[in-house]
XYZ file of N, CA and C in Angstrom:
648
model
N -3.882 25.715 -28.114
C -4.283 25.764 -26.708
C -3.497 24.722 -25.931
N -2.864 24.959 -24.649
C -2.455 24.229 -23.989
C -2.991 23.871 -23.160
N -2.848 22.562 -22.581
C -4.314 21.269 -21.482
C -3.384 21.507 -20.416
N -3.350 22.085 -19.403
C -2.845 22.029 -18.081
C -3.807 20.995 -16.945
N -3.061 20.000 -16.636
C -3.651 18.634 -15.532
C -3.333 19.441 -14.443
N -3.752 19.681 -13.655
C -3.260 19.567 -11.596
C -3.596 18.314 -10.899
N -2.747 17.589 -10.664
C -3.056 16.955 -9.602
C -3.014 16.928 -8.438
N -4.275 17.131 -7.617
C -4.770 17.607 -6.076
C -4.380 16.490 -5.239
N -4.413 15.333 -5.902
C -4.397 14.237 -4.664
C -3.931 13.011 -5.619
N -3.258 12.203 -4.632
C -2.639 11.131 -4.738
C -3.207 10.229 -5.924
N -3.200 9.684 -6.592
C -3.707 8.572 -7.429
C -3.766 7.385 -6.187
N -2.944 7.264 -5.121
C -2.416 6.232 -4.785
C -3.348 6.441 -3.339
N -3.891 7.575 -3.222
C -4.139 8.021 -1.510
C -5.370 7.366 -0.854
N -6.229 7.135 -1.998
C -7.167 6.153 -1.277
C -7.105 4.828 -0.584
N -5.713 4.052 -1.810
C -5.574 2.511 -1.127
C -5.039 2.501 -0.263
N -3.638 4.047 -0.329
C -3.222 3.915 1.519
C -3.742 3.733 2.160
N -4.779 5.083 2.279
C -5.820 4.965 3.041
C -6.371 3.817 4.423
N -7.006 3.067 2.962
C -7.250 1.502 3.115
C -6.419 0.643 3.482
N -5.359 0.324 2.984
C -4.219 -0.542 3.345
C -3.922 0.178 4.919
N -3.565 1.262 5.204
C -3.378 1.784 6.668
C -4.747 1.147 7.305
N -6.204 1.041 7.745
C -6.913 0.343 7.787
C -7.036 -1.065 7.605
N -6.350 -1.439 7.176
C -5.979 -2.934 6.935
C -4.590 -3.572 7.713
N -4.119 -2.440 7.513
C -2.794 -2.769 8.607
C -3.477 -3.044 10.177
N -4.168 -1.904 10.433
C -4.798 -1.756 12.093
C -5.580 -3.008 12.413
N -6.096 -3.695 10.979
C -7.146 -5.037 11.405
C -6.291 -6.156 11.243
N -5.133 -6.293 10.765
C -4.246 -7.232 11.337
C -3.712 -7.127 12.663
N -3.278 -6.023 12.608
C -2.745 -6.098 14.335
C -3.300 -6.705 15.538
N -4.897 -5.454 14.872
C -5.865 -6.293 16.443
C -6.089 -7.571 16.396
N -6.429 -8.251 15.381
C -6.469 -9.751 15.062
C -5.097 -10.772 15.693
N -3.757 -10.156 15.799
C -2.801 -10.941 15.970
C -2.645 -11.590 14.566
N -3.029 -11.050 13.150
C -2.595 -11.702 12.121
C -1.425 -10.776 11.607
N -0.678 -11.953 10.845
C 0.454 -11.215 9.852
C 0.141 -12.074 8.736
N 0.246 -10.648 7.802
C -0.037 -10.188 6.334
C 1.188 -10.541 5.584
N 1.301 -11.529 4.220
C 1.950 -11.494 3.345
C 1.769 -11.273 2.496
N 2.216 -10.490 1.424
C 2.147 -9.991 -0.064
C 2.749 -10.562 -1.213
N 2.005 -11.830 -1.503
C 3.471 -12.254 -2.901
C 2.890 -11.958 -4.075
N 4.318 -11.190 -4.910
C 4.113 -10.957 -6.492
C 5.211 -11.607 -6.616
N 5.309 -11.480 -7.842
C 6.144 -11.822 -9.160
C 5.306 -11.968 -10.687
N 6.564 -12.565 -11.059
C 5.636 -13.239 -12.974
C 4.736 -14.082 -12.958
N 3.914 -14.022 -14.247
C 3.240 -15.325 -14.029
C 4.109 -16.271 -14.800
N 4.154 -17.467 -13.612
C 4.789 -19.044 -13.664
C 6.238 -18.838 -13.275
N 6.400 -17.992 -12.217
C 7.622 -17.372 -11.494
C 7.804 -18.783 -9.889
N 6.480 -18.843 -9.639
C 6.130 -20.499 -9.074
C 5.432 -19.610 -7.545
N 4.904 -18.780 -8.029
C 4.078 -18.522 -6.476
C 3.254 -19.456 -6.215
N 2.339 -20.162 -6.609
C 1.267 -21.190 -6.140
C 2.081 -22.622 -5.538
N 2.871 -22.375 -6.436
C 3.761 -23.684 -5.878
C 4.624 -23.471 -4.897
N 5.077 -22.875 -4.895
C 5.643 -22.146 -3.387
C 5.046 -22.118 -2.372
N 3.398 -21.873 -2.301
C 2.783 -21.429 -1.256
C 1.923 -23.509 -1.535
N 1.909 -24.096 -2.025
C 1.780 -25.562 -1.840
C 2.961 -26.198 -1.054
N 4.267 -26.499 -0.901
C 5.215 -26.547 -0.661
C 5.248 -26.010 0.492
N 5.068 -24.405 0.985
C 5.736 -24.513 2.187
C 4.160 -24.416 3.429
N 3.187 -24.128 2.901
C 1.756 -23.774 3.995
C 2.261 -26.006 4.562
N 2.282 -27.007 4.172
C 2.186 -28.019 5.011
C 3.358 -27.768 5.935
N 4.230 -27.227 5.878
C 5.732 -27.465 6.740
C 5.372 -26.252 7.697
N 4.219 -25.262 8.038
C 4.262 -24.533 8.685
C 3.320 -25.169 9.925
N 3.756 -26.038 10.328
C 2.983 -26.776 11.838
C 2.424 -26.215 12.636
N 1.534 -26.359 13.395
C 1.422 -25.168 14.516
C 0.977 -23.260 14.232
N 0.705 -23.620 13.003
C 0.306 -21.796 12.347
C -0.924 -22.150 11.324
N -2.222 -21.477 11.781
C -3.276 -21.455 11.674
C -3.100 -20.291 10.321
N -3.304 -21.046 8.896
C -3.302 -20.073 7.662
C -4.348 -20.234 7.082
N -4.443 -19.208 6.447
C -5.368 -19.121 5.364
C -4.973 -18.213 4.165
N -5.216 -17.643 2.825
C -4.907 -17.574 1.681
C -6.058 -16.884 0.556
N -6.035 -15.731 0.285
C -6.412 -14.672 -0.418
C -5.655 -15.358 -1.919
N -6.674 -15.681 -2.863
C -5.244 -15.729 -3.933
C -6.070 -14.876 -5.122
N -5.533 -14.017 -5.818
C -5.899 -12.806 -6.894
C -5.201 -13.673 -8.311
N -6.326 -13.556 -9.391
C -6.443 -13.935 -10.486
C -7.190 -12.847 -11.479
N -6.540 -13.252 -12.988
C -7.415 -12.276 -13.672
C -8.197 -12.725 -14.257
N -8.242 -14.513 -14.703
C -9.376 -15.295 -14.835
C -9.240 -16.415 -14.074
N -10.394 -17.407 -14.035
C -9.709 -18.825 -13.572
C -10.259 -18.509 -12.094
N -10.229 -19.830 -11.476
C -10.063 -20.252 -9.877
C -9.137 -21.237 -9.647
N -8.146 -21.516 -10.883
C -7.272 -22.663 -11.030
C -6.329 -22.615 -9.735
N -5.351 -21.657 -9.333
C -4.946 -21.195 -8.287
C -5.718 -22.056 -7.077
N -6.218 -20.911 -6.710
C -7.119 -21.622 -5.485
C -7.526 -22.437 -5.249
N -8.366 -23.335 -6.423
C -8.713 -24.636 -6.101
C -7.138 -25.356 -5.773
N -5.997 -25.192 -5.470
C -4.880 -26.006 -5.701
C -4.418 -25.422 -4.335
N -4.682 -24.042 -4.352
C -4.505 -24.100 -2.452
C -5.550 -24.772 -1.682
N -6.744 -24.727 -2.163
C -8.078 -25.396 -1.199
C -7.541 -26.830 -0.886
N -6.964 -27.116 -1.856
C -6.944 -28.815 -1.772
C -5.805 -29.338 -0.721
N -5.426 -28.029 0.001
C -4.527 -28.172 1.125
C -5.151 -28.112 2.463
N -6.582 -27.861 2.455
C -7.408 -28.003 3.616
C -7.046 -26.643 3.891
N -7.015 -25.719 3.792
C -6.538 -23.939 4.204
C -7.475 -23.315 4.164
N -8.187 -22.388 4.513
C -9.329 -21.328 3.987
C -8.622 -20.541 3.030
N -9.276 -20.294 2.339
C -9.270 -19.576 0.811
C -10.310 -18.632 -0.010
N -9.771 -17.587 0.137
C -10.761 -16.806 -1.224
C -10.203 -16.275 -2.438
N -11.055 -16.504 -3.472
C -10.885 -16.059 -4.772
C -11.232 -14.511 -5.161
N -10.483 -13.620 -5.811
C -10.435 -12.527 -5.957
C -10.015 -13.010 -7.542
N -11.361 -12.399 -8.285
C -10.979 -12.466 -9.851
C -11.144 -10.892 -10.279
N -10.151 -10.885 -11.026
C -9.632 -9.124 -11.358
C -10.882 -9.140 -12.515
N -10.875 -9.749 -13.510
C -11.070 -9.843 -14.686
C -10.085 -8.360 -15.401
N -9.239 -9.168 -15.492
C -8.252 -7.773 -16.443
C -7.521 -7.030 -15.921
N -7.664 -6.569 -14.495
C -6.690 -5.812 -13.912
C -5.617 -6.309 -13.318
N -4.248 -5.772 -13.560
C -3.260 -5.996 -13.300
C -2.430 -6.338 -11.737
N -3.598 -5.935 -11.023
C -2.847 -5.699 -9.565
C -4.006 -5.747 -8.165
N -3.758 -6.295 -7.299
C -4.846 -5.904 -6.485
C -4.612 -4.700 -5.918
N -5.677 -4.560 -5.034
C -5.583 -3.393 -4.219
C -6.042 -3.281 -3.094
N -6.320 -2.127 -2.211
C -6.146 -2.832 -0.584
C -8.062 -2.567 -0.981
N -8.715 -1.884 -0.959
C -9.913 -2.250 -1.375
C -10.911 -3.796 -1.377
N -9.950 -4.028 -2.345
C -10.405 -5.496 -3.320
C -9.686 -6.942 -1.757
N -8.933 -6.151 -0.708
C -8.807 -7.166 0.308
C -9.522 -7.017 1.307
N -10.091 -5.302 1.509
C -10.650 -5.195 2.574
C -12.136 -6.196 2.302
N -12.475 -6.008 1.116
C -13.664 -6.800 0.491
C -13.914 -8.070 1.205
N -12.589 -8.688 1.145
C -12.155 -10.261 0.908
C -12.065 -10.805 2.267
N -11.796 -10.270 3.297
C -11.996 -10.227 4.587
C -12.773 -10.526 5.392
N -14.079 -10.136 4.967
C -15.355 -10.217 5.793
C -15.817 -11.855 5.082
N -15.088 -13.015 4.075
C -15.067 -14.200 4.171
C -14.316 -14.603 4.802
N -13.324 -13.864 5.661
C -12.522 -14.938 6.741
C -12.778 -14.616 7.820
N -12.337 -15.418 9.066
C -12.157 -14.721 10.796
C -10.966 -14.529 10.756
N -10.504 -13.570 10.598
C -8.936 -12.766 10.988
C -8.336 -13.689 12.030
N -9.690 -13.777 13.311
C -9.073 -13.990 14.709
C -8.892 -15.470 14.867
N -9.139 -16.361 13.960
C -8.480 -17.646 13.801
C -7.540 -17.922 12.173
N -6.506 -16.513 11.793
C -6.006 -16.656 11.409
C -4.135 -15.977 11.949
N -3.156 -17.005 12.215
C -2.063 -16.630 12.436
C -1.436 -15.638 11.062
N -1.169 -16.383 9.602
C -0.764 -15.948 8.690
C -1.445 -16.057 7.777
N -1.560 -14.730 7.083
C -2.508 -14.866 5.948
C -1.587 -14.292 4.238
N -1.435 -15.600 3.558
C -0.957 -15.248 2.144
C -2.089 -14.681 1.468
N -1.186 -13.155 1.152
C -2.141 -12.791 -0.576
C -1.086 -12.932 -1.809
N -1.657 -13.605 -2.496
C -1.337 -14.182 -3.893
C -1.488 -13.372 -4.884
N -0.635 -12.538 -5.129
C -0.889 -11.222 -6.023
C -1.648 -11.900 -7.778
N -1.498 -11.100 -8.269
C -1.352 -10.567 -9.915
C -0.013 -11.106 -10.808
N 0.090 -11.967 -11.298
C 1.320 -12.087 -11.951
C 1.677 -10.897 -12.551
N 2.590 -9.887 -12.321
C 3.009 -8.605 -12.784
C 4.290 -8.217 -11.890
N 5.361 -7.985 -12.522
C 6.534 -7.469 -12.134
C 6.629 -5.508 -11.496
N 5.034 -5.066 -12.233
C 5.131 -3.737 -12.195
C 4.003 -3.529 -11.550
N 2.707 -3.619 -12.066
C 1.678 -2.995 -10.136
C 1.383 -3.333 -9.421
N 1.711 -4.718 -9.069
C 1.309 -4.952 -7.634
C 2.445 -4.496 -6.854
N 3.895 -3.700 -7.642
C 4.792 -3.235 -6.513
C 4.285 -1.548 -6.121
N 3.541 -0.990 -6.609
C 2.705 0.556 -6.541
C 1.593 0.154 -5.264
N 1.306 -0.814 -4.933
C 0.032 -1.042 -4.578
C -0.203 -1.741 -2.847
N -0.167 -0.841 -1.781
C 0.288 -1.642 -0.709
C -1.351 -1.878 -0.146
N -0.949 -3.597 0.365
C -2.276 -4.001 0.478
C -2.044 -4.491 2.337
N -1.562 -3.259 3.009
C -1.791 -3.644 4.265
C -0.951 -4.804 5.244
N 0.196 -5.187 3.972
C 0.909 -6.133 4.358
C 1.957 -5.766 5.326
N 2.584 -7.079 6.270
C 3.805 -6.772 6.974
C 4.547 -7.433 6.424
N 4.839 -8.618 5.587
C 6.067 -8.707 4.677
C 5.453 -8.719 3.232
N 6.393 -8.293 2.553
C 6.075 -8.602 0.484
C 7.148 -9.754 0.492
N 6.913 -10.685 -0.108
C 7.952 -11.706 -0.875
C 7.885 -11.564 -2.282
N 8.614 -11.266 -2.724
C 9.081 -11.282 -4.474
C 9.743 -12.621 -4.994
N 8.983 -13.107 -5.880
C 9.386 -15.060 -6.543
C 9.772 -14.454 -7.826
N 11.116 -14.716 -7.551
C 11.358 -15.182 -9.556
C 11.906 -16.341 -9.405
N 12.278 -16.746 -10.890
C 12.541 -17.931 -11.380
C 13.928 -18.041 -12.231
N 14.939 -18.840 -11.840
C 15.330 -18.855 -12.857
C 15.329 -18.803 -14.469
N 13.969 -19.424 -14.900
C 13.990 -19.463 -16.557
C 13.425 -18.051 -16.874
N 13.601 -17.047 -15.953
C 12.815 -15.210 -16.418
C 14.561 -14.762 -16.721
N 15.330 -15.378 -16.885
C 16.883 -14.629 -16.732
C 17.591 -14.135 -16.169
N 18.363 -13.365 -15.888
C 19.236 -12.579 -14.559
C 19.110 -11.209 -14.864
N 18.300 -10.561 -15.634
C 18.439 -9.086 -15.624
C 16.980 -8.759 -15.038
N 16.324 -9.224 -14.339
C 15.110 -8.385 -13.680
C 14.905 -7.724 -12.670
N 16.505 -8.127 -11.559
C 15.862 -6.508 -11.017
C 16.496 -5.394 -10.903
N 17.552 -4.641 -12.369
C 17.525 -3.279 -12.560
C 16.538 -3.070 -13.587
N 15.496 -4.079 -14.638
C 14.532 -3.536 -15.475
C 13.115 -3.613 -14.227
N 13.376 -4.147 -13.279
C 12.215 -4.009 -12.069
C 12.120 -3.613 -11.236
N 13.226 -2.660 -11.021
C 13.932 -2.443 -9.188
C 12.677 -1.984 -8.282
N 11.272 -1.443 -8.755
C 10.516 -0.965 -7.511
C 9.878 -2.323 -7.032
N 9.709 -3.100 -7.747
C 9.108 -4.559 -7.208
C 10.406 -5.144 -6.164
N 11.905 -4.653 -6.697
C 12.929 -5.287 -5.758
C 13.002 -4.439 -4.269
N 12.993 -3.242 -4.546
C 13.219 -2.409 -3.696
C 11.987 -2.669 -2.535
N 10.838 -2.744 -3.300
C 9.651 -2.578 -1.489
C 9.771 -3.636 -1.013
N 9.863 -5.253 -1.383
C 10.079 -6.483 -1.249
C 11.206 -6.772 -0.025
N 10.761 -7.400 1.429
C 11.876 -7.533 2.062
C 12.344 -8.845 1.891
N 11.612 -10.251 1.030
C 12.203 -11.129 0.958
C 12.514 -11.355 -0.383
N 12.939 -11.895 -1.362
C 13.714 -12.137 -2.250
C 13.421 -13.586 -2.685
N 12.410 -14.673 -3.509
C 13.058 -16.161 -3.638
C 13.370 -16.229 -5.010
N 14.259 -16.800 -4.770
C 14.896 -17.252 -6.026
C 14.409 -18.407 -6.678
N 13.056 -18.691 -7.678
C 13.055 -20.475 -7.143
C 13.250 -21.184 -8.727
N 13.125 -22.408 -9.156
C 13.513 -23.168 -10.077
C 14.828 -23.318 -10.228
N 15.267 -23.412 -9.107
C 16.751 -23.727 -9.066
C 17.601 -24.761 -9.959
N 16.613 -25.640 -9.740
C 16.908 -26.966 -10.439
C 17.517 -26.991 -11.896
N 17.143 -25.572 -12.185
C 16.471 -25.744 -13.741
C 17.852 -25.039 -14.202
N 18.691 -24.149 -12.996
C 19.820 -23.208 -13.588
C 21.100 -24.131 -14.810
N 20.980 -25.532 -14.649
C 21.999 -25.946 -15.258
C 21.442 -25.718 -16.790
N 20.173 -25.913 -17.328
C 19.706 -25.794 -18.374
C 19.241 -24.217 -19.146
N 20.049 -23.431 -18.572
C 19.737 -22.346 -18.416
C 21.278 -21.174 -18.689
N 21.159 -20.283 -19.269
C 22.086 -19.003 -19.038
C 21.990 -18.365 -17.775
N 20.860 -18.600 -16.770
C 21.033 -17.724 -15.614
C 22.258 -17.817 -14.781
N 22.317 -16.837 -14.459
C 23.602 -16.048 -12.855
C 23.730 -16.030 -11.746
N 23.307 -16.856 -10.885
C 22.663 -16.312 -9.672
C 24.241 -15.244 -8.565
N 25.346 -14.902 -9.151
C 25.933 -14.188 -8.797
C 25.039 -12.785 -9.459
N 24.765 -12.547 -10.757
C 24.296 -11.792 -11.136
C 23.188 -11.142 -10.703
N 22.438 -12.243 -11.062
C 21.648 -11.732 -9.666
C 21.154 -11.352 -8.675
N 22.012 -11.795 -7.434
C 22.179 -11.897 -6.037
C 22.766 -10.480 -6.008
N 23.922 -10.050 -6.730
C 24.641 -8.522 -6.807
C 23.505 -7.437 -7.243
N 22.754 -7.567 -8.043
C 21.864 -6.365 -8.847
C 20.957 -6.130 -7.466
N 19.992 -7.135 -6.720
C 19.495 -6.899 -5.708
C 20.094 -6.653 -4.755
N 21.427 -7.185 -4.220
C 21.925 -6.283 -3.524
C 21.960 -4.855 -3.476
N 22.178 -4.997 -4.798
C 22.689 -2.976 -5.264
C 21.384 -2.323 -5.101
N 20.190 -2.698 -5.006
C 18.789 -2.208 -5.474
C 18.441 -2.218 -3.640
N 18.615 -3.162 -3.313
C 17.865 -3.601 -1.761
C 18.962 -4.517 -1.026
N 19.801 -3.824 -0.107
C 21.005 -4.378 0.629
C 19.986 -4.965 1.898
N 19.239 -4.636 2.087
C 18.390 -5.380 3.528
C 17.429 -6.659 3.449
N 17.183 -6.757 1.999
C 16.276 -7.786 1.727
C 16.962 -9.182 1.750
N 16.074 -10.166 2.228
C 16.389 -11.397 2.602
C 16.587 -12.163 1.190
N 17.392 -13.305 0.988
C 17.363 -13.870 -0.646
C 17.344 -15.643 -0.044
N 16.474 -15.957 -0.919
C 15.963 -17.379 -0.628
C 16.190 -18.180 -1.860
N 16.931 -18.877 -1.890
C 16.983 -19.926 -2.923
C 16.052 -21.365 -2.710
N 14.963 -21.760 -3.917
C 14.449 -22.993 -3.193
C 13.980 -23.601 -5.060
N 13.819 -24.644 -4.679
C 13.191 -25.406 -5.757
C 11.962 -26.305 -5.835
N 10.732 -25.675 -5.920
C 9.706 -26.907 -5.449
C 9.779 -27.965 -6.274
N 10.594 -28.418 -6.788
C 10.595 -29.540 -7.904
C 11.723 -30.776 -7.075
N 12.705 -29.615 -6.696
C 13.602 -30.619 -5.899
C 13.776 -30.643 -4.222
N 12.520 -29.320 -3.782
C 12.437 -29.456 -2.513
C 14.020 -28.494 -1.742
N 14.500 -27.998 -2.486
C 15.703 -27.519 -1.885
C 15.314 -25.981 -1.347
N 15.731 -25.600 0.279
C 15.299 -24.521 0.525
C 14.254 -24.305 0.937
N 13.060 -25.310 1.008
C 11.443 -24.884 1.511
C 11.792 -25.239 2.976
N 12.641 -25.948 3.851
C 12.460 -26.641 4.936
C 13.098 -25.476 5.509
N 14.523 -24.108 4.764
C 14.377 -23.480 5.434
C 13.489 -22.019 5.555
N 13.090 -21.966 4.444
C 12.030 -20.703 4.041
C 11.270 -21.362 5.092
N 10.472 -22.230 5.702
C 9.149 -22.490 5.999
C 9.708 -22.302 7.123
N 10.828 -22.584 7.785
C 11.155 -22.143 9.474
C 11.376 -20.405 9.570
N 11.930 -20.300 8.410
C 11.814 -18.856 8.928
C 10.576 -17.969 9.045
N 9.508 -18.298 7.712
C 8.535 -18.322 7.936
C 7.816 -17.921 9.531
N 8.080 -19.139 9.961
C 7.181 -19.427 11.286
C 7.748 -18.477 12.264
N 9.191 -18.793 12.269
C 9.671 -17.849 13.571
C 9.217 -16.089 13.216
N 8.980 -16.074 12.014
C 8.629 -14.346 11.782
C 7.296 -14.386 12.192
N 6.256 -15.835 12.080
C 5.183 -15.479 12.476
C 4.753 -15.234 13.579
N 5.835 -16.293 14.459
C 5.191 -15.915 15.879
C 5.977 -14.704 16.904
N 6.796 -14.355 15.872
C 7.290 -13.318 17.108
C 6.773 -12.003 17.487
């Protein structure tokens, strides 16, 4: 006997859905939505320590998604920011759902920019749009130079690009020609940020650009 599946509807059509709904409650708010994935220890937390003080004048706050732990968050809290914890327990990715949730602990309307702190995962939090107006994608130097033709949909939806642990390339086989070319080839429009929160290189200009995207 043969099992014939149909699929009627989207796997994906509900979080649009939602995420389209989530888009409309940023707007009216005057907030803009960020989306960061990458690996875990790719340096998103540290990234978003590093550059939320250099953003002067921009009223943030910070969604951060875990699959255990509040370790994260307590490390953004301690930046004076509003913050909520979203614990997956086990799942790989958020979803616009699990933000619309997360929402009704903040006031949108005293927030300029709001970071969500994905899922350490190279693969679903790039399936998964959570209503955002930019995605930033963090790797690291010590993940190697071949991740984004074994990752290209995380490269491809992503309009910013950081490159970070810079510091670390001398101790290291990484490429950053290699690199810099594969995402090109994958995503010619996406922005590429080199920074190092260890040595501070690059946050002073990520964090201006930052701002000027926020307020325009």
């Amino acid at each position: 006997m043969t099992l014939r599946v149909v699929l009627r509807e989207s796997v994906l059509l509900k979080n649009q859905k939602r995420a389209a709904e989530l888009r409309e409650a940023f707007r009216d708010s005057g907030t803009k939505a960020v989306n960061i994935i990458g690996s875990p220890g790719s340096g998103k937390t540290s990234m978003l320590e590093q550059v939320i003080p250099r953003l002067s004048g921009i009223k943030v706050a910070v969604i951060e998604g875990d699959i255990a732990t509040t370790r994260d968050a307590e490390r953004i809290a301690a930046l004076n920011v509003p913050v909520v914890q979203i614990t997956t327990h086990g799942a790989c990715h958020l979803d616009a759902n699990l933000i619309a949730e997360s929402l009704y602990k903040l006031n949108l309307n005293a927030v300029d920019l709001l970071f969500i702190e994905n899922i350490g995962n190279l693969v679903c939090p790039a399936s998964f749009d959570l209503g955002e107006n930019l995605r930033i994608l963090v790797i690291s130097a010590t993940e190697g130079s071949d991740k984004p033709f074994k990752y290209p949909m995380a490269f491809r939806s992503s309009q910013a690009i950081v490159i970070n642990k810079t510091d670390l390339i001398p101790f290291t086989d990484f490429s950053m020609e290699k690199v810099i070319d594969e995402i090109q080839a994958i995503n010619s429009d996406a922005r590429i940020l080199q920074v190092s929160c260890r040595t501070q290189e690059g946050l002073e200009k990520m964090a201006a650009w930052l701002k000027e995207w926020t307020l325009a």
